[in-house]
Amino acid sequence: MSSGGGGSSEPSGVKKTSKRPKYSRFTQQELPACKPILTPSWVILTFLVAGVVFIPLGVICLFASQGVVEIVDRYDTDCVPESSRANKVAYIQSEGNKMCNRTITVTKTMKHPIYVYYQLENYYQNHRRYVKSRNDAQLRSPREENDVQTCAPEDNVAGHPIVPCGLVAWSLFNDTYQFSRNSEKLPVNKKDISWKSDRDSKFGKNVYPKNFQSGAPIGGGTLDPKKPLSEQEDLIVWMRTAALPIFRKLYGKIETDLNAGDTIMVLLENNYNTYSFNGEKKLVLSTTSWLGGRNDFLGVAYLTVGSICLFLAVTFSVLYLVKPRQLGDPSYLSWNRSPGG
Amino acid sequence: MAGSGTKRPRRRRRRIHLSKLYTLTCTQSCFKQDHSQIGGPGYSRVVFCNEPDSPDADSSNYSDNYVRTTKYTLTTFLPKSLFEQFRRVANFYFLVTGILSFTPLAPYTASSAIVPLLFVIGATMVKEAVEDWRRKKQDIEVNNRRVKVHRGDGNFDSKEWKTLSVGDIVKVEKNEFFPADLVLLSSSYEDAICYVETMNLDGETNLKVKQGLEVTSSLREDSNFKGFEAFVKCEDPNANLYSFVGTMELQGAKYPLSPQQLLLRDSKLRNTDFIFGAVIFTGHDTKVIQNSTDPTSKRSMIEKKMDKIIYLMFFMVVLMSFIGSAIFGVTTRDDLMRRWYLRPDSSSIFFDPKRAYVAAIYHFLTAAMLYSYFIPVSLYVSIEIVKVLQSIFINQDIHMYYEEADKPALARTSNLNEELGQVDTILSDKTGTLTCNSMEFIKCSVAGTAYGRGVTEVEMAMGRRKGSPLVLQSNEDDVEYSKEPFVEESTVRGFNFRDGRIMNGNWVTEPHADVIQKFFRLLAVCHTVIPEVDEDTEKISYEAESPDEAAFVIAARELGFEFYNRTQTTISVRELDLVTGKRVERLYKVLNVLEFNSTRKRMSVIVEDEDGKLLLLCKGADNVMFERLSKNGREFEEETRDHVNEYADAGLRTLILAYRELEEKDYKVFNERISEAKSSVSDRESLIEEVTEKIEKDLILLGATAVEDKLQNGVPDCIDKLAQAGIKIWVLTGDKMETAINIGFACSLLRQDMKQIIINLETPEIHSLEKTGEKDAIAKASKESVLLQIINGKAQLKYSGGDSNAFALIIDGKSLAYALDDDVKHIFLELAVGCASVICCRSSPKQKALVTRLVKSGNGKTTLAIGDGANDVGMLQEADIGVGISGVEGMQAVMSSDIAIAQFRYLERLLLVHGHWCYRRISTMVCYFFYKNITFGFTLFLYEAYTTFSATPAYNDWFLSLYNVFFSSLPVIALGVFDQDVSARYCLKFPLLYQEGVQNVLFSWRRILGWMFNGFYSAVIIFFLCKSSLEPQAFNHQGKTPGREILGGTMYTCIVWVVNLQMALAISYFTLIQHIVIWGSIIVWYLFITFYGELPAMISTGAYRVFVEALAPSLSYWVVTLFVVVSTLLPYFVYSAVQMRFFPMYHGMIQWLRYEGQCNDPEYCDMVRQRSIRPTTVGFTARLEAKRRSVRRSESI
């Protein structure tokens, strides 16, 4: 819409600043640029490099993984007496002695430290209700102990705040393991199994458990009310919620080498209820490599992709040789294909 | 009344009663039927002229003269712009999710959802505000222009336009715009006549004559207005430019007012020193503003398609949410006895197993919020930023800067940049767009001899191509041109004639010197031009109604027949006397002027020369002139006809000159009759017509003139390039058919071997019907005739076997009116699309707009309208893209255009380079946007599958919300602003590249879905590779196992790498900027996760020190990243390697050409171009092709 027919006012000559755009390579879009295109040599070179890098890496990863000794012992069913196996849930919820003996044979020499994990399956620590049911402020500082707003229903007991509140803490894993070799006890070091940053900053040094597991129902493990949260490493490990429904958590470290053929006796207390949701419980003893625990997936995957790359390099070389480029073949252009287009 | 001498020409001129010059024009109005309606509904306006203090004047509360074009005011800005923002579905969706994020439903914290939205909305609002501020500044400039206003006691003060109110008396001086709609009271001429240029309103360049009422014509001094009072009653404000009904009451007597007295805002006073007028309509009541509709905001095809993609994404979000909710509902229902750790017995409604279906419904909302990352929140704002920057590049392009007028290109709206790359049909105005609207006398044919060696733009363009081996040199003239390809510019404007045989007085030695003398004398005498002598330099300039007339007078002057003075009844010419060889002054008495109009197609003057001989001098179009020649006047007819055809083919406007000597008694009879006819009350016009018909006959042919309606520089070249790019060009002009056809030839849109399908209503039946005046019968017959012609045309087209090469459709405005009827228009469109060129002449602004709409909606292709005048406004607004030519004057078209350029030829660069780039950039950008958001969003969904769809986000809240803002936004913006598939040089060298846009290959559903698919599988690969590599074993040497934050961090890192490297793979143009933003984004991610992790745990929550403590020291994090990133990109790499080599798109081919250095081999290039080119139908390339074909044909015979 125009208002006044525009500015064709006679050239006034007051100031004659030219509207000529300034020339610069930037404004004229002529900046020096690298314009790579996927030429045969580049394509083949890329595949070759990828293959040549990946295959050795895959081998290294695979070696690292193979070097790790891992013993997995599933005990959830075995630790329920035959008589109770029809109703495991009732068994686990009943009072009484739930001790269970397991024997583990070491197949390969394990250098210390040997990490002891418990592995839970079909356990959704990543459920949104569960993940959110905690209060970080309360964990950090005694002044915030009344801050239990996100913790319902594990927030208060008879009007008193629970520390630590929420479902995560409440459902603390409480199976225990004691190891012995040839009736000689193998001490489990439970220090330093959590992330340092958690101990230092997330769990207060002067925050003590209060009213924990005092209301009904009781979820999982209890805590020593005399120890500050920053020293309750089992809790700290538990509170780092797992990403997936199958997860391992560090229980402790055995700081002795185990030799091949050693028989380890495990005296375990089977307290934790995974039976109601058909969750498996496993005890895992594992060493580590630079890559972490045992998992061949990465190494195999590296090898696979590396081989694919090499294969592609060969395929493309052949293709390029056999089928030279159709320069400007018009039949590929859509407008030559469509009739009348 | 006649002049009192030659000493004071200016004063004398003022006394001329110019109105008497015009035999045919009725200037005096009389009461008509319409006037009886005054006072009734629709005719209620009452104006008290010159009575500012009258109590009655106050009561009529008319709008002031302030014109506002801004979208917002200070108070409405916030609500209105917010409303605009949230009208976009995507933004509204984000608003809803933002609000919902404050409820417990939210899977993430409210602030992390709101901040990006605020950022995005804020950026858009700032942009709106800046744009509106620019409009405001323009408004201020216009509203503060000054005009002289009567302020009582005969004093006139200079006042701003905006202060004018209805009833004011204003004095407008020469070359000023009228500030409002005025009733003309008086002018510097005695009979209150004035000349008005209405180019801004209707695009017509000839001046219009307006005349005030006789009763007010004496008010020619400022002081006359002391005590002047008048009372006007008239129609209400309306948009009709050509009607006005009113009465003026002056001292008790009533006088009728007609459009003849109305001076419209935005037209310009010309050839008249000053006028006095009374303000009738102000501001938004003026006809021109009433005519201008609010610019409908245009949206590009890509944006419309983008909406569809967004709906598709919504659908996906809903689908995913639905799947999730269903599974969630089922698992939750079963929870009661199972997942005790969730305390299902004591749960809030969101997780309550007893009411699982309610929980599922709530979950649906939560999921919809979580999956909102499928829809890129920053898409709109990024596109807007990109488009603004693209527009800056367009504005800054030095190759589109017009030095002479100091005008760079100006993209007024940035919405349509990419649309520029998809134009299928260009609808072009002619005058001022293709032509410069300056006429140059370039050739003439006198007494059967052709003179003039000037070279037309077309011939130059053809000549330039001579270097090419494809061209056959068959025309002997061509050889001449190639010898002197560039002739130096003529120094006289309007005159480009060079021929030694008749210049510098050499004509006297030519064989037919007497004819030549008569020829140029006729040019010097037969016109309505007014000379103006500069009193200091004695130089004469001419003010003519049309540029052709000026060109003739100038030509006559340059060849020695100098017209220097005009009085009421005489014309004085200095000319060479054949006998004495001296320059003598000759005086011709003008007895009658029978002026030009479109039906007569000729003009004559009857003069008496100094010897008392009566001469009728006549010039006119060939078809009307040849039939009026006398038997003995046809001596040179044959040659002249040949020359005229030749000229017409070269795109020149031709006129035939002829004269006749009148007998005294014949003239007497004529004069009596004509005065009788003029005074007759009924049927005046046809009577006059009849009388003039009788005298304009038995003429003796002198010769023909050829005037070049000068094409703008480079127009044929540009049209040729555009035609090669496969763009169709239609010319819509208000000009008459002959002119339009001439220009068609001039720009190679037409050529001789083309079959012209001409549709008009010039049949005898229609004419005879018109005489009867039965409107219904005429309409019916006309429509039938048009329909028949269209069907015949289609039959011809079909008969030729669909070879559209050879057909041109030319249709005139009258027929067009019928052809655009609802039931005919589709057939018409089919015919038009089948023709290589379409020319619509004599079309009104409305018809232009209608044709544009027809093309736009009829075949669904993108249309671009280009024009310079206000008559093109409708067309510019209707078309998908309106391009205004910012000509020397007149801003109306520019103001309603989307992009303004100074010259037609810049269209080539605008479309082929910027259009192509922008199209490519935006389409790639949008595809990439959805790709990156799907990659990101789908990993969230996949993760959900492992949380029983409980809507736990896989990533930290701030990772989620900043993904679109920090880690993936700049590369895509850089892509949108800087990417080039091929450089400008190659865009222009291979115009066919443009078809990528027209065919929309870069934004086809196939490509869009391809990119989406790329996103989905990237997400799948990333998620499963990360999951399988990391879980459940220990993650580092210390035996720590990964938790949510570690898996999330690793996956996120992989995504950032993948989407940025994908970008690097997809583009083939790396400037420093690309390197900075792509690698920079990745670095920014690492910096962010480091510093964010260092913030207190309260803020960073799960991400607290996660990078420093857990990820970075762990080798597996790096090894997994490397592996996942390479594996994810591998399929795309293979795909693009295969495509680039074996199935390259057109730009790919050009890239190969460039890469292999074959572009310097012209033959090789030509081969590529030829092999992949569609046959071009118009342009001089096509013309050369056609010529070659015909030569070959004749050789074979």
XYZ file of N, CA, C and O in Angstrom, chain B residues 25-80:
224
model
N -11.906 15.812 -27.956
C -12.130 15.591 -26.540
C -13.207 16.512 -26.003
O -13.153 17.716 -26.212
N -14.133 15.925 -25.328
C -15.158 16.744 -24.694
C -14.667 17.121 -23.318
O -14.470 16.262 -22.462
N -14.379 18.350 -23.114
C -13.863 18.731 -21.809
C -14.957 19.286 -20.913
O -14.831 19.282 -19.707
N -15.955 19.784 -21.481
C -16.987 20.390 -20.644
C -17.992 19.344 -20.189
O -18.468 18.534 -20.975
N -18.271 19.358 -18.933
C -19.209 18.376 -18.441
C -20.601 18.970 -18.400
O -20.782 20.173 -18.394
N -21.534 18.089 -18.406
C -22.893 18.564 -18.286
C -23.617 17.670 -17.296
O -23.132 16.600 -16.955
N -24.732 18.106 -16.820
C -25.486 17.287 -15.871
C -25.908 15.992 -16.538
O -26.395 15.979 -17.653
N -25.670 14.940 -15.879
C -26.078 13.650 -16.415
C -27.009 13.007 -15.418
O -27.264 13.544 -14.348
N -27.400 11.818 -15.794
C -28.327 11.069 -14.951
C -27.812 10.924 -13.519
O -28.535 11.108 -12.555
N -26.512 10.611 -13.447
C -25.920 10.331 -12.139
C -26.098 11.469 -11.136
O -26.186 11.252 -9.944
N -26.124 12.650 -11.664
C -26.147 13.778 -10.745
C -27.424 13.862 -9.925
O -27.474 14.515 -8.905
N -28.433 13.194 -10.429
C -29.684 13.246 -9.675
C -29.578 12.471 -8.369
O -30.337 12.680 -7.439
N -28.589 11.587 -8.324
C -28.475 10.757 -7.131
C -27.812 11.480 -5.967
O -27.752 10.960 -4.861
N -27.260 12.623 -6.237
C -26.511 13.312 -5.185
C -27.402 13.619 -3.998
O -28.537 14.056 -4.150
N -26.849 13.377 -2.849
C -27.634 13.542 -1.637
C -28.216 12.232 -1.167
O -28.486 12.041 0.004
N -28.372 11.313 -2.103
C -28.920 10.010 -1.758
C -27.855 9.112 -1.153
O -26.721 9.555 -0.913
N -28.200 7.867 -0.908
C -27.216 6.950 -0.323
C -26.050 6.747 -1.275
O -26.249 6.579 -2.481
N -24.837 6.782 -0.713
C -23.651 6.624 -1.548
C -23.191 7.916 -2.179
O -22.141 8.005 -2.782
N -23.981 8.936 -2.039
C -23.614 10.232 -2.629
C -23.812 11.336 -1.601
O -24.416 12.347 -1.868
N -23.353 11.093 -0.399
C -23.755 11.975 0.698
C -22.663 12.938 1.137
O -22.835 13.662 2.098
N -21.546 12.918 0.467
C -20.440 13.718 0.971
C -20.713 15.208 0.729
O -21.162 15.603 -0.350
N -20.424 15.980 1.728
C -20.638 17.417 1.648
C -19.336 18.106 2.021
O -18.747 17.805 3.054
N -18.876 18.978 1.166
C -17.607 19.658 1.436
C -17.814 21.156 1.350
O -18.356 21.659 0.369
N -17.366 21.850 2.386
C -17.408 23.311 2.375
C -16.028 23.803 2.018
O -15.103 23.677 2.809
N -15.880 24.293 0.790
C -14.548 24.666 0.360
C -14.179 26.020 0.921
O -14.970 26.971 0.873
N -12.951 26.065 1.413
C -12.382 27.327 1.887
C -13.138 27.931 3.067
O -13.151 29.126 3.247
N -13.813 27.097 3.820
C -14.483 27.633 5.001
C -14.041 26.863 6.229
O -14.818 26.119 6.813
N -12.777 26.980 6.596
C -12.279 26.175 7.703
C -13.007 26.461 9.015
O -13.094 25.587 9.873
N -13.543 27.639 9.142
C -14.144 27.991 10.424
C -15.648 27.783 10.444
O -16.300 27.995 11.460
N -16.179 27.404 9.319
C -17.626 27.217 9.262
C -18.079 26.142 10.244
O -17.463 25.084 10.341
N -19.113 26.399 10.986
C -19.600 25.409 11.943
C -20.086 24.143 11.244
O -19.935 23.045 11.760
N -20.600 24.294 10.059
C -21.075 23.124 9.322
C -19.924 22.218 8.939
O -20.017 21.001 8.917
N -18.778 22.858 8.614
C -17.623 22.097 8.165
C -17.136 21.159 9.269
O -16.696 20.057 9.017
N -17.224 21.635 10.509
C -16.757 20.817 11.628
C -17.574 19.544 11.770
O -17.045 18.483 12.087
N -18.851 19.722 11.542
C -19.729 18.594 11.820
C -19.422 17.393 10.930
O -19.563 16.255 11.331
N -18.982 17.695 9.723
C -18.647 16.564 8.863
C -17.247 16.085 9.221
O -16.260 16.713 8.911
N -17.230 14.965 9.882
C -15.988 14.541 10.500
C -15.225 13.604 9.581
O -15.256 12.394 9.729
N -14.525 14.178 8.643
C -13.823 13.325 7.693
C -12.423 13.018 8.198
O -11.864 13.767 8.999
N -11.882 11.926 7.678
C -10.555 11.514 8.148
C -9.504 12.536 7.715
O -9.687 13.253 6.741
N -8.446 12.585 8.477
C -7.402 13.540 8.115
C -6.531 12.946 7.008
O -6.756 11.835 6.537
N -5.529 13.687 6.626
C -4.759 13.285 5.458
C -3.545 12.451 5.829
O -2.625 12.310 5.057
N -3.526 11.915 7.045
C -2.400 11.082 7.448
C -2.634 9.675 6.916
O -3.706 9.119 7.069
N -1.625 9.148 6.282
C -1.771 7.801 5.740
C -0.809 6.870 6.455
O 0.379 7.135 6.538
N -1.370 5.827 6.987
C -0.565 4.905 7.782
C -0.465 3.565 7.047
O -1.464 2.994 6.638
N 0.736 3.080 6.896
C 0.897 1.784 6.232
C 1.515 0.749 7.166
O 1.786 -0.365 6.752
N 1.761 1.153 8.395
C 2.410 0.211 9.307
C 1.423 -0.856 9.761
O 0.216 -0.650 9.760
N 1.991 -1.970 10.179
C 1.162 -3.078 10.616
C 0.701 -2.872 12.054
O -0.395 -3.234 12.417
N 1.595 -2.302 12.861
C 1.311 -2.179 14.290
C 1.411 -0.720 14.720
O 2.079 0.080 14.093
N 0.762 -0.416 15.805
C 1.068 0.825 16.493
C 1.729 0.437 17.809
O 1.828 -0.745 18.139
N 2.148 1.452 18.542
C 2.868 1.169 19.784
C 2.032 0.300 20.726
O 2.532 -0.629 21.357
N 0.743 0.593 20.792
C -0.089 -0.143 21.750
C -0.495 -1.515 21.243
O -0.614 -2.453 22.011
N -0.684 -1.617 19.919
C -1.166 -2.905 19.427
C -0.040 -3.878 19.150
O -0.290 -5.033 18.843
N 1.195 -3.391 19.254
C 2.304 -4.242 18.837
C 2.331 -5.566 19.591
O 2.347 -6.634 18.993
N 2.306 -5.469 20.920
C 2.491 -6.682 21.716
C 1.383 -7.711 21.474
O 1.675 -8.836 21.061
N 0.125 -7.324 21.683
C -0.919 -8.333 21.480
C -0.986 -8.837 20.045
O -1.105 -10.035 19.792
N -0.846 -7.895 19.105
C -1.037 -8.274 17.718
C 0.091 -9.186 17.230
O -0.152 -10.176 16.556
